[in-house]
Short mmCIF file of C-alpha atoms in Angstrom, two decimals:
data_model
loop_
_atom_site.label_atom_id
_atom_site.label_comp_id
_atom_site.label_asym_id
_atom_site.label_seq_id
_atom_site.Cartn_x
_atom_site.Cartn_y
_atom_site.Cartn_z
CA UNK A 1 137.66 73.88 84.95
CA UNK A 2 135.14 76.06 84.17
CA UNK A 3 136.54 79.65 82.93
CA UNK A 4 133.68 81.22 85.16
CA UNK A 5 135.69 79.58 88.43
CA UNK A 6 137.76 82.10 90.56
CA UNK A 7 139.93 81.47 93.57
CA UNK A 8 138.38 84.07 95.71
CA UNK A 9 136.57 87.33 95.60
CA UNK A 10 139.79 89.51 94.88
CA UNK A 11 140.63 87.51 92.16
CA UNK A 12 137.12 87.85 90.96
CA UNK A 13 136.83 91.34 90.57
CA UNK A 14 140.02 92.06 89.20
CA UNK A 15 139.97 93.73 86.00
CA UNK A 16 136.13 94.55 86.75
CA UNK A 17 136.33 97.36 89.60
CA UNK A 18 136.72 100.95 88.71
CA UNK A 19 135.73 104.52 90.23
CA UNK A 20 132.05 105.84 89.66
CA UNK A 21 130.80 102.48 88.46
CA UNK A 22 127.39 101.38 89.15
CA UNK A 23 127.16 98.00 91.42
CA UNK A 24 124.26 96.09 92.28
CA UNK A 25 124.25 94.23 95.49
CA UNK A 26 121.49 91.14 96.35
CA UNK A 27 120.14 91.02 99.76
CA UNK A 28 117.34 92.06 102.08
CA UNK A 29 118.71 93.41 105.33
CA UNK A 30 121.82 91.20 105.85
CA UNK A 31 120.19 88.01 104.64
CA UNK A 32 121.52 86.91 101.36
CA UNK A 33 124.22 89.47 100.93
CA UNK A 34 127.57 88.97 99.09
CA UNK A 35 129.69 89.34 102.25
CA UNK A 36 133.00 88.03 100.53
CA UNK A 37 132.68 90.39 97.29
CA UNK A 38 131.85 93.19 99.75
CA UNK A 39 134.76 92.89 101.41
CA UNK A 40 136.70 92.58 98.42
CA UNK A 41 135.20 95.76 96.87
CA UNK A 42 136.11 97.60 100.01
CA UNK A 43 139.98 96.24 99.80
CA UNK A 44 140.08 97.61 96.30
CA UNK A 45 139.56 101.15 97.50
CA UNK A 46 137.37 101.94 94.18
CA UNK A 47 135.14 104.95 95.17
CA UNK A 48 132.52 107.27 93.75
CA UNK A 49 130.30 104.18 93.61
CA UNK A 50 126.54 103.94 92.71
CA UNK A 51 125.15 101.03 94.70
CA UNK A 52 121.67 99.88 94.03
CA UNK A 53 120.66 97.34 96.71
CA UNK A 54 117.50 97.09 98.80
CA UNK A 55 119.11 98.15 102.13
CA UNK A 56 122.35 99.50 103.04
CA UNK A 57 123.62 96.88 105.56
CA UNK A 58 124.18 97.70 109.19
CA UNK A 59 126.77 100.15 110.52
CA UNK A 60 129.87 97.85 110.08
CA UNK A 61 128.34 94.62 108.31
CA UNK A 62 127.44 94.38 104.71
CA UNK A 63 127.03 97.40 102.71
CA UNK A 64 127.59 99.06 106.00
CA UNK A 65 131.38 99.24 105.65
CA UNK A 66 131.66 100.57 102.31
CA UNK A 67 129.76 103.48 104.03
CA UNK A 68 132.53 103.43 106.49
CA UNK A 69 135.46 103.92 103.98
CA UNK A 70 133.11 106.73 101.86
CA UNK A 71 133.41 104.55 98.88
CA UNK A 72 129.62 105.04 97.75
CA UNK A 73 128.52 108.26 96.33
CA UNK A 74 124.94 107.44 96.00
CA UNK A 75 122.66 104.34 97.13
CA UNK A 76 119.62 103.33 95.24
CA UNK A 77 117.39 101.87 97.82
CA UNK A 78 113.92 101.19 99.46
CA UNK A 79 114.76 101.23 103.07
CA UNK A 80 117.83 102.35 104.87
CA UNK A 81 116.25 102.55 108.48
CA UNK A 82 119.06 100.18 110.20
CA UNK A 83 121.87 102.55 109.39
CA UNK A 84 122.77 105.41 111.59
CA UNK A 85 126.01 106.37 109.46
CA UNK A 86 123.65 106.20 106.28
CA UNK A 87 121.42 108.82 107.79
CA UNK A 88 124.21 110.94 108.90
CA UNK A 89 125.94 110.86 105.73
CA UNK A 90 122.75 112.07 103.92
CA UNK A 91 121.67 114.33 106.06
CA UNK A 92 125.03 116.35 105.92
CA UNK A 93 124.67 115.72 101.89
CA UNK A 94 127.81 113.59 101.75
CA UNK A 95 125.61 110.81 100.34
CA UNK A 96 123.27 110.99 97.36
CA UNK A 97 120.04 108.83 97.91
CA UNK A 98 117.20 107.33 95.36
CA UNK A 99 114.66 105.99 97.35
CA UNK A 100 112.43 103.34 95.24
CA UNK A 101 108.90 101.70 96.44
CA UNK A 102 110.68 98.21 96.87
CA UNK A 103 108.42 96.69 94.26
CA UNK A 104 109.26 99.15 91.83
CA UNK A 105 113.05 98.73 93.09
CA UNK A 106 112.69 94.64 91.91
CA UNK A 107 110.67 95.43 88.88
CA UNK A 108 113.52 98.09 87.57
CA UNK A 109 116.05 95.59 88.00
CA UNK A 110 114.11 92.89 86.56
CA UNK A 111 113.25 95.14 83.40
CA UNK A 112 116.91 95.98 83.19
CA UNK A 113 117.78 92.47 82.91
CA UNK A 114 114.80 91.59 80.41
CA UNK A 115 115.54 94.12 78.28
CA UNK A 116 112.48 96.41 78.94
CA UNK A 117 113.64 99.77 79.15
CA UNK A 118 110.33 100.85 80.93
CA UNK A 119 106.84 99.73 82.54
CA UNK A 120 104.15 101.41 84.08
CA UNK A 121 103.03 100.82 87.75
CA UNK A 122 99.99 102.15 90.02
CA UNK A 123 102.54 102.21 92.87
CA UNK A 124 103.87 105.77 93.85
CA UNK A 125 100.85 107.64 91.52
CA UNK A 126 100.19 110.60 93.42
CA UNK A 127 103.45 110.73 95.85
CA UNK A 128 107.06 112.37 95.46
CA UNK A 129 108.11 108.96 93.61
CA UNK A 130 105.90 110.07 90.75
CA UNK A 131 107.23 113.43 90.46
CA UNK A 132 108.43 114.31 86.75
CA UNK A 133 107.51 111.00 85.44
CA UNK A 134 105.14 110.35 82.92
CA UNK A 135 101.83 109.19 83.74
CA UNK A 136 99.25 106.81 81.50
CA UNK A 137 95.69 105.91 82.03
CA UNK A 138 95.04 102.10 81.29
CA UNK A 139 91.52 100.98 81.54
CA UNK A 140 90.58 104.10 83.53
CA UNK A 141 93.29 104.12 86.19
CA UNK A 142 96.47 106.34 86.73
CA UNK A 143 99.74 104.56 86.11
CA UNK A 144 103.59 106.32 86.55
CA UNK A 145 106.04 105.10 84.13
CA UNK A 146 109.60 103.53 85.96
CA UNK A 147 112.65 103.14 83.66
CA UNK A 148 114.82 99.73 84.14
CA UNK A 149 117.71 99.83 86.05
CA UNK A 150 121.15 98.20 84.71
CA UNK A 151 124.51 98.23 86.41
CA UNK A 152 128.03 97.75 85.36
CA UNK A 153 128.74 94.67 88.23
CA UNK A 154 126.14 92.75 89.84
CA UNK A 155 127.57 90.92 93.01
CA UNK A 156 124.69 88.26 94.15
CA UNK A 157 125.03 85.52 96.87
CA UNK A 158 123.84 81.98 96.35
CA UNK A 159 123.69 79.10 98.52
CA UNK A 160 124.56 76.34 95.71
CA UNK A 161 126.16 76.94 92.23
CA UNK A 162 127.78 74.94 89.87
CA UNK A 163 130.92 75.55 87.82
CA UNK A 164 128.72 76.70 84.79
CA UNK A 165 127.21 79.30 87.27
CA UNK A 166 123.83 77.76 87.67
CA UNK A 167 122.44 78.79 91.06
CA UNK A 168 120.42 77.69 93.97
CA UNK A 169 119.33 80.11 96.70
CA UNK A 170 117.93 78.99 100.32
CA UNK A 171 114.78 80.44 101.78
CA UNK A 172 114.45 84.29 102.32
CA UNK A 173 118.08 84.69 101.11
CA UNK A 174 116.93 84.31 97.06
CA UNK A 175 115.06 88.13 97.46
CA UNK A 176 116.59 90.62 95.04
CA UNK A 177 119.81 87.96 94.25
CA UNK A 178 117.71 86.58 90.86
CA UNK A 179 116.87 89.83 89.43
CA UNK A 180 120.32 91.13 90.12
CA UNK A 181 122.04 88.65 88.51
CA UNK A 182 120.20 89.20 85.06
CA UNK A 183 120.99 93.00 85.01
CA UNK A 184 124.65 93.31 85.64
CA UNK A 185 126.47 93.68 82.46
CA UNK A 186 129.39 91.54 84.21
CA UNK A 187 127.52 89.19 87.46
CA UNK A 188 129.82 87.65 89.72
CA UNK A 189 128.27 85.12 92.32
CA UNK A 190 129.62 84.04 95.17
CA UNK A 191 128.25 80.30 96.96
CA UNK A 192 128.31 78.48 99.82
CA UNK A 193 128.88 75.27 97.89
CA UNK A 194 130.46 75.19 94.40
CA UNK A 195 129.73 71.86 93.01
CA UNK A 196 130.59 70.00 89.89
CA UNK A 197 128.30 70.33 86.80
CA UNK A 198 125.66 67.62 87.32
CA UNK A 199 125.48 68.01 90.81
CA UNK A 200 122.70 70.29 90.83
CA UNK A 201 119.16 68.88 89.13
CA UNK A 202 118.52 71.30 86.03
CA UNK A 203 114.87 71.18 87.23
CA UNK A 204 115.95 73.17 90.63
CA UNK A 205 118.15 75.64 89.01
CA UNK A 206 116.93 79.53 90.17
CA UNK A 207 119.29 81.40 88.20
CA UNK A 208 120.48 79.76 85.13
CA UNK A 209 124.37 79.86 84.29
CA UNK A 210 123.89 82.68 81.32
CA UNK A 211 123.33 85.21 83.72
CA UNK A 212 126.79 84.42 85.81
CA UNK A 213 130.10 85.24 84.26
CA UNK A 214 132.06 84.36 87.41
CA UNK A 215 132.09 82.60 90.68
CA UNK A 216 133.41 82.08 93.66
CA UNK A 217 133.06 79.86 96.67
CA UNK A 218 133.51 81.75 100.02
CA UNK A 219 132.90 81.08 103.86
CA UNK A 220 130.04 83.09 105.07
CA UNK A 221 129.53 84.92 108.68
CA UNK A 222 125.53 85.29 107.75
CA UNK A 223 125.09 87.66 110.61
CA UNK A 224 121.47 87.91 111.99
CA UNK A 225 119.78 91.27 112.31
CA UNK A 226 117.18 90.73 114.63
CA UNK A 227 117.29 87.34 116.69
CA UNK A 228 113.96 86.32 117.50
CA UNK A 229 112.60 83.52 119.27
CA UNK A 230 109.91 81.66 121.27
CA UNK A 231 110.06 79.88 124.43
CA UNK A 232 109.23 75.97 124.30
CA UNK A 233 106.64 74.85 125.78
CA UNK B 1 89.00 102.68 128.50
CA UNK B 2 91.08 102.95 125.13
CA UNK B 3 91.90 100.03 123.41
CA UNK B 4 95.66 98.55 124.18
CA UNK B 5 97.84 97.58 121.18
CA UNK B 6 96.92 93.78 121.64
CA UNK B 7 92.91 94.82 121.68
CA UNK B 8 93.40 97.05 118.41
CA UNK B 9 95.69 94.20 116.56
CA UNK B 10 92.36 91.64 117.76
CA UNK B 11 89.94 93.97 116.30
CA UNK B 12 92.12 94.51 112.92
CA UNK B 13 92.27 90.56 113.00
CA UNK B 14 88.28 90.47 112.39
CA UNK B 15 88.81 91.76 109.20
CA UNK B 16 90.22 88.57 108.18
CA UNK B 17 88.39 85.68 106.22
CA UNK B 18 89.01 82.21 105.51
CA UNK B 19 91.48 81.53 102.75
CA UNK B 20 93.22 85.00 102.76
CA UNK B 21 96.40 85.88 101.60
CA UNK B 22 97.81 88.66 104.10
CA UNK B 23 100.54 91.14 104.19
CA UNK B 24 101.42 92.26 108.16
CA UNK B 25 103.27 95.60 108.70
CA UNK B 26 106.12 96.24 111.36
CA UNK B 27 104.63 96.92 114.96
CA UNK B 28 100.82 96.57 115.98
CA UNK B 29 100.33 95.13 112.62
CA UNK B 30 102.34 92.17 113.37
CA UNK B 31 100.59 91.38 116.63
CA UNK B 32 97.33 90.60 114.36
CA UNK B 33 98.56 87.25 113.46
CA UNK B 34 98.44 86.19 117.05
CA UNK B 35 94.41 86.68 116.67
CA UNK B 36 93.82 84.63 113.85
CA UNK B 37 90.69 82.92 114.63
CA UNK B 38 90.89 79.57 115.36
CA UNK B 39 90.03 76.93 112.40
CA UNK B 40 90.45 79.96 110.01
CA UNK B 41 93.46 79.25 107.37
CA UNK B 42 95.13 82.48 106.71
CA UNK B 43 98.26 82.55 104.76
CA UNK B 44 100.92 85.43 105.42
CA UNK B 45 102.90 87.10 102.95
CA UNK B 46 106.53 88.43 103.76
CA UNK B 47 107.41 90.93 101.16
CA UNK B 48 111.06 89.56 101.06
CA UNK B 49 109.89 86.45 99.60
CA UNK B 50 107.95 84.05 101.39
CA UNK B 51 104.45 82.60 101.72
CA UNK B 52 103.38 81.08 104.75
CA UNK B 53 105.15 82.56 107.44
CA UNK B 54 105.49 80.47 110.67
CA UNK B 55 106.24 81.49 114.30
CA UNK B 56 109.30 82.81 115.82
CA UNK B 57 111.77 79.94 115.94
CA UNK B 58 113.00 78.27 119.18
CA UNK B 59 116.21 79.18 120.71
CA UNK B 60 119.36 78.10 118.87
CA UNK B 61 117.41 77.04 115.74
CA UNK B 62 117.22 80.63 114.29
CA UNK B 63 118.09 80.22 110.26
CA UNK B 64 119.92 83.24 109.03
CA UNK B 65 118.44 82.66 105.92
CA UNK B 66 114.79 82.38 107.18
CA UNK B 67 113.68 86.17 108.19
CA UNK B 68 110.56 88.15 107.74
CA UNK B 69 110.47 92.09 106.31
CA UNK B 70 111.42 93.08 109.84
CA UNK B 71 114.56 91.05 109.62
CA UNK B 72 113.26 88.90 112.55
CA UNK B 73 114.33 85.05 112.49
CA UNK B 74 110.84 83.05 111.75
CA UNK B 75 110.16 79.53 110.54
CA UNK B 76 108.48 77.86 107.84
CA UNK B 77 105.17 75.79 107.79
CA UNK B 78 104.23 72.56 105.73
CA UNK B 79 102.53 74.84 102.98
CA UNK B 80 105.54 77.48 102.78
CA UNK B 81 106.91 78.74 99.77
CA UNK B 82 109.89 81.00 98.54
CA UNK B 83 110.57 83.37 95.79
CA UNK B 84 112.42 86.39 94.70
CA UNK B 85 111.31 90.04 95.27
CA UNK B 86 110.07 90.53 91.81
CA UNK B 87 107.60 87.45 92.27
CA UNK B 88 106.75 88.73 95.83
CA UNK B 89 105.87 92.17 94.53
CA UNK B 90 103.74 90.51 91.54
CA UNK B 91 101.80 88.92 93.98
CA UNK B 92 101.25 92.27 96.02
CA UNK B 93 100.96 94.67 92.87
CA UNK B 94 99.06 92.19 90.39
CA UNK B 95 96.11 92.23 93.26
CA UNK B 96 96.64 88.62 94.41
CA UNK B 97 97.07 89.64 98.19
CA UNK B 98 93.48 90.14 99.91
CA UNK B 99 94.54 92.32 102.73
CA UNK B 100 97.31 94.27 104.24
CA UNK B 101 97.48 95.72 107.49
CA UNK B 102 100.14 98.54 108.04
CA UNK B 103 100.89 101.24 110.64
CA UNK B 104 100.53 105.13 109.61
CA UNK B 105 101.91 108.56 110.82
CA UNK B 106 98.70 110.15 108.96
CA UNK B 107 95.51 109.34 107.52
CA UNK B 108 93.24 111.96 105.47
CA UNK B 109 89.53 111.83 105.47
CA UNK B 110 89.88 110.63 101.72
CA UNK B 111 92.08 107.66 102.52
CA UNK B 112 95.44 109.60 101.67
CA UNK B 113 98.26 107.49 103.77
CA UNK B 114 101.33 109.11 104.81
CA UNK B 115 103.81 106.31 106.90
CA UNK B 116 107.08 106.46 105.51
CA UNK B 117 109.08 109.96 105.81
CA UNK B 118 109.58 112.96 107.88
CA UNK B 119 111.26 115.59 105.87
CA UNK B 120 114.57 116.81 107.36
CA UNK B 121 114.24 114.03 110.23
CA UNK B 122 113.64 110.93 109.09
CA UNK B 123 115.06 109.01 106.32
CA UNK B 124 114.06 105.32 106.47
CA UNK B 125 112.64 104.70 103.10
CA UNK B 126 109.03 103.51 102.04
CA UNK B 127 109.83 99.74 101.67
CA UNK B 128 107.40 97.77 100.45
CA UNK B 129 104.58 100.04 101.73
CA UNK B 130 104.00 101.98 98.53
CA UNK B 131 103.46 98.83 96.67
CA UNK B 132 100.99 97.07 99.21
CA UNK B 133 98.60 99.90 99.84
CA UNK B 134 98.68 100.80 95.58
CA UNK B 135 97.97 96.49 95.21
CA UNK B 136 96.40 95.06 97.80
CA UNK B 137 92.74 94.45 97.67
CA UNK B 138 91.86 95.79 101.02
CA UNK B 139 94.08 98.19 103.16
CA UNK B 140 93.57 98.72 107.07
CA UNK B 141 95.59 100.89 108.91
CA UNK B 142 96.19 100.39 112.63
CA UNK B 143 97.83 103.37 114.52
CA UNK B 144 97.58 105.53 117.81
CA UNK B 145 94.53 107.98 117.38
CA UNK B 146 96.86 110.75 118.37
CA UNK B 147 100.78 111.38 118.14
CA UNK B 148 102.28 112.81 121.16
CA UNK B 149 104.73 116.09 120.60
CA UNK B 150 107.60 115.03 122.65
CA UNK B 151 108.57 118.49 123.31
CA UNK B 152 105.16 119.99 124.89
CA UNK B 153 103.59 116.59 125.61
CA UNK B 154 100.65 117.75 123.27
CA UNK B 155 98.07 115.97 121.52
CA UNK B 156 98.31 115.84 117.54
CA UNK B 157 95.43 114.19 115.68
CA UNK B 158 96.51 112.09 112.64
CA UNK B 159 93.12 111.43 111.19
CA UNK B 160 93.20 114.68 109.40
CA UNK B 161 91.50 116.51 106.68
CA UNK B 162 94.78 116.24 104.60
CA UNK B 163 98.04 114.59 105.24
CA UNK B 164 100.80 117.43 105.55
CA UNK B 165 103.39 114.88 105.22
CA UNK B 166 104.74 112.94 102.12
CA UNK B 167 102.06 110.46 101.12
CA UNK B 168 102.64 106.98 100.71
CA UNK B 169 99.29 106.49 98.63
CA UNK B 170 96.47 108.39 97.36
CA UNK B 171 92.85 107.21 98.43
CA UNK B 172 94.31 103.77 99.25
CA UNK B 173 93.08 103.33 103.14
CA UNK B 174 89.74 101.21 103.57
CA UNK B 175 89.61 101.00 107.76
CA UNK B 176 91.43 102.70 110.57
CA UNK B 177 91.63 100.90 113.75
CA UNK B 178 92.99 103.26 116.40
CA UNK B 179 92.85 102.93 120.38
CA UNK B 180 89.94 104.97 120.46
CA UNK B 181 87.60 103.54 117.68
CA UNK B 182 87.09 102.35 114.20
CA UNK B 183 86.22 104.37 110.94
CA UNK B 184 85.52 103.00 107.42
CA UNK B 185 86.74 105.27 104.69
CA UNK B 186 84.73 105.29 101.37
CA UNK B 187 88.01 106.14 99.63
CA UNK B 188 86.21 106.37 96.15
CA UNK B 189 83.52 108.20 97.13
CA UNK B 190 82.70 111.51 99.03
CA UNK B 191 85.69 111.47 101.20
CA UNK B 192 84.30 111.28 104.55
CA UNK B 193 85.08 108.89 106.92
CA UNK B 194 82.22 106.90 109.04
CA UNK B 195 83.16 106.09 112.83
CA UNK B 196 81.80 102.69 113.13
CA UNK B 197 82.86 101.65 116.46
CA UNK B 198 84.07 102.87 119.64
CA UNK B 199 86.24 101.70 122.26
CA UNK B 200 84.64 100.60 125.56
CA UNK B 201 84.30 104.09 127.72
CA UNK B 202 85.12 106.05 124.91
CA UNK B 203 82.66 108.95 124.20
CA UNK B 204 81.66 110.63 120.39
CA UNK B 205 82.88 114.05 122.36
CA UNK B 206 86.22 112.72 123.12
CA UNK B 207 86.89 111.04 119.99
CA UNK B 208 85.77 114.25 117.97
CA UNK B 209 87.64 116.23 119.81
CA UNK B 210 91.09 113.94 118.93
CA UNK B 211 90.25 113.90 115.14
CA UNK B 212 90.50 116.99 113.02
CA UNK B 213 88.96 115.39 110.09
CA UNK B 214 84.99 115.29 109.79
CA UNK B 215 83.17 112.05 110.06
CA UNK B 216 79.71 110.57 110.05
CA UNK B 217 78.41 108.50 112.86
CA UNK B 218 77.42 105.23 111.68
CA UNK B 219 73.71 104.34 112.97
CA UNK B 220 74.21 101.23 114.90
CA UNK B 221 76.66 103.63 117.11
CA UNK B 222 73.44 105.35 118.37
CA UNK B 223 71.45 102.03 118.79
CA UNK B 224 73.66 101.26 121.33
#
């Protein structure tokens, strides 16, 4: 058995978690979130966390659970509109918040994983987002410098993974997971199906195993945030 | 009669062209998908990582792994593709998306847009809006012409000389569709919108009284 495979989320995070650390958590809304690893972080009781994640879950599910227990000191996100507790804790000053434009957030994480300390983008020029940051002209247009994001730990969710940590995501559950897998000092992946090496076609790998240090198979509730349907004709 | 939400969406849909890649925001902009002309091939992008968004699924066929940027369950089409958020915003920021339709709290005469926060009141975040307005080739805003003050019931114009809410982008809006009419904005030019269409039954006097920004009136409107 590969040394990357752990029996469950608690075991996979043993020796990794500590107070005041920075954690990246994959997912968009509740889609593609590492449910099992979030639950294990809640169970561990670590606090003072800085969490980098596009959203903050909803009240009672996903990262919302870590807000309930007040384990999160700061969020770096692009949109938190689904979470009342989040707004409450932020407005009362209990929770620090750094809003990033979604594309800037994705690119900062990608840059972190790729060893690129900063880049320039047009996004946010002339807004609060660019305040205090270096501006520079390229071909007559103004761009703002944004810096990389890296984390002590990245927790990601994939559909299928093998014992070497090669990952395949499914549909829009991919979102931020591939970049976060690259940007964690330690990356722990949870998958719906853990398979032996040789099962996944190497041409179909989304995240190569080099970016994944630990992997578990979990069971997933996969809650739907907005169930929208159409009538059959 | 002012335009309804659906009529506003139908008007915005007139900006679509065959072969366009389009990103639609949440709210009225989402309705634009219902007014893509028959025979026109338009590919809808969802910034959470999908090209070729299909309609809502039939009941019982929802897939938790397949949602749009509004977190609603959707379906795929034969030509759909999936990708990461980094690739998605490479499409958006790299200028590969032809048209973005989104809502607004305020638009200024020079094309400045505010649609992501009200200090001390609303803390939702900008999501992908700042990236969209910075990177997409053409930006269309669809919004009610005025906001209604919840306490007093007074009408507050949203097309302003200058925005007083935190900006989403500066000089980014090309066209504004409201329930009362349509304005084109010369975002790189002299900074004065031009009223190019009036909703049926709406007079120039009415729209002037409900607009803070100064604007020109297109000659085609006088001819009508």
